[in-house]
Short mmCIF file of N, CA and C in Angstrom, two decimals:
data_model
loop_
_atom_site.label_atom_id
_atom_site.label_comp_id
_atom_site.label_asym_id
_atom_site.label_seq_id
_atom_site.Cartn_x
_atom_site.Cartn_y
_atom_site.Cartn_z
N MET A 1 74.07 35.21 73.65
CA MET A 1 74.44 36.39 74.41
C MET A 1 75.37 37.24 73.56
N ASP A 2 75.11 38.55 73.54
CA ASP A 2 75.95 39.47 72.79
C ASP A 2 77.19 39.81 73.61
N GLN A 3 78.20 40.26 72.89
CA GLN A 3 79.46 40.59 73.53
C GLN A 3 79.89 41.97 73.04
N ALA A 4 80.32 42.84 73.94
CA ALA A 4 80.80 44.16 73.56
C ALA A 4 82.26 44.04 73.16
N VAL A 5 82.61 44.64 72.03
CA VAL A 5 83.96 44.59 71.51
C VAL A 5 84.37 46.00 71.13
N GLU A 6 85.60 46.39 71.46
CA GLU A 6 86.10 47.69 71.06
C GLU A 6 86.72 47.55 69.68
N VAL A 7 86.28 48.40 68.76
CA VAL A 7 86.72 48.34 67.38
C VAL A 7 87.32 49.68 66.99
N GLU A 8 88.49 49.66 66.34
CA GLU A 8 89.10 50.89 65.85
C GLU A 8 88.58 51.15 64.45
N VAL A 9 87.76 52.20 64.27
CA VAL A 9 87.15 52.49 62.98
C VAL A 9 88.01 53.42 62.14
N GLU A 10 88.81 54.23 62.76
CA GLU A 10 89.81 55.07 62.09
C GLU A 10 91.00 55.09 63.03
N VAL A 11 92.13 55.50 62.53
CA VAL A 11 93.31 55.56 63.38
C VAL A 11 93.00 56.44 64.59
N GLY A 12 93.09 55.86 65.75
CA GLY A 12 92.87 56.59 66.99
C GLY A 12 91.42 56.76 67.38
N VAL A 13 90.46 56.33 66.56
CA VAL A 13 89.04 56.48 66.88
C VAL A 13 88.47 55.10 67.17
N LYS A 14 88.09 54.90 68.40
CA LYS A 14 87.56 53.59 68.77
C LYS A 14 86.10 53.72 69.17
N VAL A 15 85.32 52.72 68.79
CA VAL A 15 83.92 52.67 69.20
C VAL A 15 83.65 51.30 69.77
N GLU A 16 82.60 51.20 70.53
CA GLU A 16 82.22 49.91 71.07
C GLU A 16 81.10 49.35 70.21
N ALA A 17 81.22 48.11 69.80
CA ALA A 17 80.22 47.48 68.94
C ALA A 17 79.71 46.21 69.60
N GLU A 18 78.45 45.94 69.40
CA GLU A 18 77.87 44.70 69.89
C GLU A 18 78.09 43.61 68.85
N VAL A 19 78.65 42.51 69.27
CA VAL A 19 78.88 41.38 68.37
C VAL A 19 78.01 40.23 68.86
N GLU A 20 77.15 39.76 67.96
CA GLU A 20 76.28 38.65 68.33
C GLU A 20 77.07 37.36 68.41
N ARG A 21 76.72 36.53 69.36
CA ARG A 21 77.29 35.19 69.42
C ARG A 21 76.65 34.37 68.32
N VAL A 22 77.45 33.63 67.59
CA VAL A 22 76.92 32.79 66.52
C VAL A 22 77.38 31.36 66.74
N ASP A 23 76.65 30.44 66.14
CA ASP A 23 77.03 29.04 66.30
C ASP A 23 78.13 28.68 65.31
N GLY A 24 78.72 27.51 65.51
CA GLY A 24 79.81 27.04 64.67
C GLY A 24 79.42 26.90 63.21
N ASP A 25 78.16 26.56 62.93
CA ASP A 25 77.72 26.43 61.54
C ASP A 25 77.82 27.76 60.80
N ALA A 26 77.55 28.86 61.47
CA ALA A 26 77.65 30.17 60.84
C ALA A 26 79.10 30.46 60.47
N PHE A 27 80.03 30.07 61.30
CA PHE A 27 81.45 30.27 60.98
C PHE A 27 81.86 29.41 59.79
N ARG A 28 81.37 28.19 59.75
CA ARG A 28 81.69 27.31 58.61
C ARG A 28 81.10 27.85 57.31
N ARG A 29 79.86 28.32 57.36
CA ARG A 29 79.24 28.89 56.16
C ARG A 29 79.97 30.16 55.73
N GLY A 30 80.29 31.00 56.70
CA GLY A 30 81.03 32.23 56.39
C GLY A 30 82.38 31.94 55.76
N ALA A 31 83.07 30.94 56.29
CA ALA A 31 84.36 30.56 55.72
C ALA A 31 84.19 30.02 54.30
N ALA A 32 83.12 29.29 54.05
CA ALA A 32 82.85 28.76 52.70
C ALA A 32 82.58 29.91 51.73
N TYR A 33 81.85 30.94 52.17
CA TYR A 33 81.61 32.11 51.31
C TYR A 33 82.94 32.78 50.95
N LEU A 34 83.75 33.01 51.99
CA LEU A 34 85.03 33.68 51.75
C LEU A 34 85.96 32.84 50.88
N LYS A 35 85.95 31.54 51.09
CA LYS A 35 86.78 30.66 50.27
C LYS A 35 86.35 30.73 48.81
N ALA A 36 85.05 30.75 48.56
CA ALA A 36 84.56 30.82 47.18
C ALA A 36 84.93 32.15 46.53
N MET A 37 85.00 33.21 47.31
CA MET A 37 85.37 34.53 46.77
C MET A 37 86.87 34.66 46.56
N ALA A 38 87.64 33.80 47.20
CA ALA A 38 89.10 33.97 47.28
C ALA A 38 89.84 33.55 46.02
N HIS A 39 89.46 34.15 44.91
CA HIS A 39 90.16 33.95 43.65
C HIS A 39 90.01 35.26 42.87
N PRO A 40 91.10 35.77 42.29
CA PRO A 40 91.01 37.08 41.62
C PRO A 40 89.92 37.16 40.55
N LEU A 41 89.76 36.14 39.73
CA LEU A 41 88.74 36.19 38.68
C LEU A 41 87.34 36.15 39.28
N ARG A 42 87.13 35.31 40.29
CA ARG A 42 85.80 35.26 40.91
C ARG A 42 85.47 36.58 41.59
N LEU A 43 86.46 37.20 42.23
CA LEU A 43 86.23 38.50 42.86
C LEU A 43 85.94 39.57 41.80
N GLU A 44 86.62 39.51 40.68
CA GLU A 44 86.35 40.45 39.59
C GLU A 44 84.94 40.24 39.04
N MET A 45 84.54 38.98 38.87
CA MET A 45 83.20 38.68 38.38
C MET A 45 82.14 39.16 39.38
N LEU A 46 82.37 38.91 40.65
CA LEU A 46 81.42 39.37 41.67
C LEU A 46 81.32 40.89 41.67
N THR A 47 82.45 41.56 41.50
CA THR A 47 82.45 43.02 41.46
C THR A 47 81.62 43.51 40.28
N GLU A 48 81.74 42.85 39.16
CA GLU A 48 80.92 43.19 37.99
C GLU A 48 79.44 42.96 38.30
N LEU A 49 79.13 41.89 39.01
CA LEU A 49 77.74 41.56 39.33
C LEU A 49 77.14 42.49 40.39
N VAL A 50 77.99 43.18 41.14
CA VAL A 50 77.47 44.17 42.09
C VAL A 50 76.67 45.23 41.33
N GLY A 51 77.08 45.51 40.09
CA GLY A 51 76.39 46.50 39.28
C GLY A 51 75.06 46.03 38.73
N GLY A 52 74.76 44.75 38.89
CA GLY A 52 73.49 44.22 38.41
C GLY A 52 73.67 42.88 37.74
N PRO A 53 72.58 42.23 37.39
CA PRO A 53 72.64 40.90 36.76
C PRO A 53 73.40 40.94 35.44
N ARG A 54 74.11 39.86 35.16
CA ARG A 54 74.88 39.74 33.92
C ARG A 54 74.77 38.31 33.39
N CYS A 55 74.83 38.16 32.08
CA CYS A 55 74.91 36.83 31.48
C CYS A 55 76.38 36.50 31.24
N VAL A 56 76.65 35.26 30.85
CA VAL A 56 78.02 34.79 30.72
C VAL A 56 78.82 35.66 29.75
N HIS A 57 78.26 35.95 28.58
CA HIS A 57 79.05 36.70 27.60
C HIS A 57 79.39 38.10 28.10
N GLU A 58 78.55 38.70 28.94
CA GLU A 58 78.87 40.01 29.51
C GLU A 58 80.03 39.90 30.50
N LEU A 59 80.07 38.80 31.26
CA LEU A 59 81.17 38.58 32.19
C LEU A 59 82.46 38.27 31.44
N VAL A 60 82.36 37.55 30.34
CA VAL A 60 83.52 37.28 29.49
C VAL A 60 84.07 38.60 28.96
N ASP A 61 83.20 39.46 28.44
CA ASP A 61 83.63 40.76 27.91
C ASP A 61 84.25 41.63 29.00
N ALA A 62 83.65 41.63 30.18
CA ALA A 62 84.12 42.49 31.27
C ALA A 62 85.47 42.05 31.83
N THR A 63 85.68 40.74 31.90
CA THR A 63 86.90 40.22 32.53
C THR A 63 88.01 39.88 31.55
N GLY A 64 87.65 39.62 30.30
CA GLY A 64 88.65 39.19 29.32
C GLY A 64 89.00 37.71 29.44
N ALA A 65 88.34 37.00 30.34
CA ALA A 65 88.57 35.55 30.50
C ALA A 65 87.77 34.79 29.44
N THR A 66 88.13 33.55 29.22
CA THR A 66 87.42 32.74 28.23
C THR A 66 86.06 32.31 28.78
N GLN A 67 85.15 31.99 27.88
CA GLN A 67 83.81 31.55 28.30
C GLN A 67 83.87 30.29 29.16
N PRO A 68 84.66 29.26 28.80
CA PRO A 68 84.71 28.08 29.66
C PRO A 68 85.22 28.40 31.07
N LEU A 69 86.21 29.30 31.16
CA LEU A 69 86.75 29.66 32.47
C LEU A 69 85.73 30.43 33.30
N VAL A 70 85.04 31.37 32.67
CA VAL A 70 83.99 32.13 33.37
C VAL A 70 82.90 31.17 33.85
N SER A 71 82.48 30.26 32.99
CA SER A 71 81.44 29.29 33.38
C SER A 71 81.88 28.42 34.54
N GLN A 72 83.12 27.99 34.53
CA GLN A 72 83.66 27.18 35.64
C GLN A 72 83.59 27.95 36.95
N HIS A 73 84.00 29.21 36.93
CA HIS A 73 83.98 30.01 38.16
C HIS A 73 82.55 30.37 38.58
N LEU A 74 81.66 30.54 37.62
CA LEU A 74 80.25 30.77 37.98
C LEU A 74 79.68 29.56 38.72
N ARG A 75 80.04 28.37 38.28
CA ARG A 75 79.58 27.15 38.98
C ARG A 75 80.05 27.14 40.43
N ILE A 76 81.31 27.52 40.64
CA ILE A 76 81.85 27.55 42.01
C ILE A 76 81.06 28.55 42.86
N LEU A 77 80.80 29.73 42.31
CA LEU A 77 80.06 30.75 43.05
C LEU A 77 78.61 30.34 43.30
N ARG A 78 78.00 29.67 42.35
CA ARG A 78 76.62 29.18 42.56
C ARG A 78 76.59 28.07 43.60
N THR A 79 77.54 27.16 43.53
CA THR A 79 77.60 26.05 44.50
C THR A 79 77.76 26.59 45.92
N ALA A 80 78.48 27.71 46.06
CA ALA A 80 78.68 28.33 47.37
C ALA A 80 77.49 29.20 47.79
N ASP A 81 76.44 29.21 46.98
CA ASP A 81 75.23 30.01 47.26
C ASP A 81 75.49 31.51 47.30
N LEU A 82 76.44 31.96 46.48
CA LEU A 82 76.70 33.39 46.38
C LEU A 82 75.94 34.03 45.22
N LEU A 83 75.54 33.20 44.25
CA LEU A 83 74.83 33.68 43.07
C LEU A 83 73.53 32.93 42.86
N VAL A 84 72.62 33.58 42.20
CA VAL A 84 71.42 32.92 41.69
C VAL A 84 71.43 33.05 40.18
N ALA A 85 70.85 32.07 39.52
CA ALA A 85 70.79 32.06 38.06
C ALA A 85 69.33 32.03 37.64
N GLU A 86 69.02 32.82 36.61
CA GLU A 86 67.66 32.87 36.10
C GLU A 86 67.72 32.79 34.58
N ARG A 87 66.96 31.86 34.04
CA ARG A 87 66.92 31.72 32.58
C ARG A 87 66.03 32.81 32.00
N ARG A 88 66.58 33.52 31.00
CA ARG A 88 65.81 34.53 30.26
C ARG A 88 65.96 34.20 28.78
N GLY A 89 64.98 33.50 28.27
CA GLY A 89 65.06 33.05 26.88
C GLY A 89 66.16 32.03 26.72
N ARG A 90 67.12 32.32 25.85
CA ARG A 90 68.22 31.40 25.61
C ARG A 90 69.41 31.63 26.53
N GLU A 91 69.36 32.71 27.31
CA GLU A 91 70.49 33.05 28.18
C GLU A 91 70.17 32.78 29.64
N VAL A 92 71.24 32.57 30.41
CA VAL A 92 71.12 32.48 31.86
C VAL A 92 71.75 33.75 32.42
N VAL A 93 71.01 34.42 33.28
CA VAL A 93 71.47 35.66 33.89
C VAL A 93 71.80 35.40 35.34
N TYR A 94 72.98 35.86 35.74
CA TYR A 94 73.47 35.62 37.10
C TYR A 94 73.39 36.90 37.91
N SER A 95 73.07 36.76 39.20
CA SER A 95 73.07 37.91 40.09
C SER A 95 73.52 37.47 41.48
N ILE A 96 73.99 38.42 42.25
CA ILE A 96 74.43 38.16 43.63
C ILE A 96 73.20 37.96 44.49
N VAL A 97 73.28 37.00 45.42
CA VAL A 97 72.10 36.61 46.20
C VAL A 97 71.53 37.71 47.09
N ASP A 98 72.38 38.54 47.70
CA ASP A 98 71.84 39.55 48.60
C ASP A 98 72.84 40.67 48.86
N ASP A 99 72.38 41.68 49.58
CA ASP A 99 73.22 42.85 49.86
C ASP A 99 74.40 42.53 50.77
N HIS A 100 74.28 41.52 51.63
CA HIS A 100 75.41 41.15 52.49
C HIS A 100 76.62 40.77 51.65
N ILE A 101 76.40 39.95 50.64
CA ILE A 101 77.49 39.51 49.76
C ILE A 101 78.02 40.71 48.97
N ARG A 102 77.11 41.57 48.48
CA ARG A 102 77.55 42.78 47.76
C ARG A 102 78.50 43.61 48.62
N HIS A 103 78.13 43.81 49.88
CA HIS A 103 78.96 44.62 50.79
C HIS A 103 80.32 43.98 51.03
N ILE A 104 80.34 42.67 51.23
CA ILE A 104 81.62 41.97 51.45
C ILE A 104 82.53 42.16 50.24
N VAL A 105 81.98 41.97 49.05
CA VAL A 105 82.76 42.10 47.82
C VAL A 105 83.30 43.53 47.69
N LEU A 106 82.42 44.51 47.80
CA LEU A 106 82.85 45.90 47.65
C LEU A 106 83.85 46.31 48.72
N ASP A 107 83.60 45.92 49.96
CA ASP A 107 84.52 46.27 51.04
C ASP A 107 85.90 45.66 50.82
N ALA A 108 85.94 44.40 50.40
CA ALA A 108 87.22 43.74 50.16
C ALA A 108 88.00 44.42 49.05
N VAL A 109 87.32 44.72 47.95
CA VAL A 109 88.00 45.34 46.80
C VAL A 109 88.42 46.77 47.13
N GLU A 110 87.53 47.53 47.76
CA GLU A 110 87.88 48.92 48.12
C GLU A 110 89.02 48.95 49.12
N HIS A 111 89.02 48.04 50.08
CA HIS A 111 90.09 48.00 51.07
C HIS A 111 91.41 47.65 50.39
N ALA A 112 91.39 46.65 49.52
CA ALA A 112 92.61 46.24 48.81
C ALA A 112 93.12 47.37 47.93
N ASP A 113 92.21 48.09 47.28
CA ASP A 113 92.59 49.19 46.41
C ASP A 113 93.22 50.32 47.22
N SER A 114 92.64 50.65 48.36
CA SER A 114 93.19 51.73 49.18
C SER A 114 94.50 51.29 49.83
N GLU A 115 94.62 50.02 50.19
CA GLU A 115 95.87 49.52 50.75
C GLU A 115 96.98 49.60 49.73
N GLY A 116 96.70 49.22 48.50
CA GLY A 116 97.72 49.22 47.45
C GLY A 116 98.13 50.61 47.02
N SER A 117 97.23 51.58 47.12
CA SER A 117 97.53 52.90 46.58
C SER A 117 98.23 53.82 47.58
N HIS A 118 98.06 53.59 48.88
CA HIS A 118 98.68 54.54 49.81
C HIS A 118 99.19 53.90 51.10
N HIS A 119 99.28 52.60 51.13
CA HIS A 119 99.58 51.96 52.40
C HIS A 119 100.61 50.87 52.19
N GLU A 120 101.84 51.11 52.56
CA GLU A 120 102.90 50.14 52.37
C GLU A 120 103.13 49.35 53.66
N HIS A 121 102.67 48.15 53.70
CA HIS A 121 102.94 47.19 54.80
C HIS A 121 102.81 47.82 56.19
N HIS A 122 101.77 48.58 56.40
CA HIS A 122 101.53 49.17 57.71
C HIS A 122 100.98 48.12 58.66
N VAL A 123 101.60 48.01 59.81
CA VAL A 123 101.12 47.08 60.83
C VAL A 123 100.71 47.90 62.04
N HIS A 124 99.48 47.69 62.47
CA HIS A 124 99.00 48.41 63.65
C HIS A 124 99.39 47.63 64.89
N HIS A 125 100.09 48.28 65.79
CA HIS A 125 100.48 47.65 67.05
C HIS A 125 99.63 48.23 68.16
N PRO A 126 98.77 47.40 68.79
CA PRO A 126 97.93 47.93 69.87
C PRO A 126 98.78 48.33 71.06
N HIS A 127 98.32 49.33 71.78
CA HIS A 127 99.06 49.82 72.95
C HIS A 127 98.69 49.05 74.16
#
């Protein structure tokens, strides 16, 4: 059964949204996805992968992290089913599994960037 929820989309602008009821397994999987993303280097790597598939050396170049560290974090992201790997000749190319994950990554980074640039510890108090 769906549930209607009032959501504030902008300050003072509220809309009603339908929220689907989900089972406990969906919450556990969702938490596992977020946990796997919850590291600055993994989030940076995922942000790089939003632009398209990359091999390890491209992620090393983009992040400035060492190859062993990038490989370790790629394993974590693959284990969490956030990435797929495809062998192309001698290289393995990594990509994000789907648009849902891309949106989560971009939304998190964009929100954090906008919070840091113009928003000092603002707390919304509902009326």
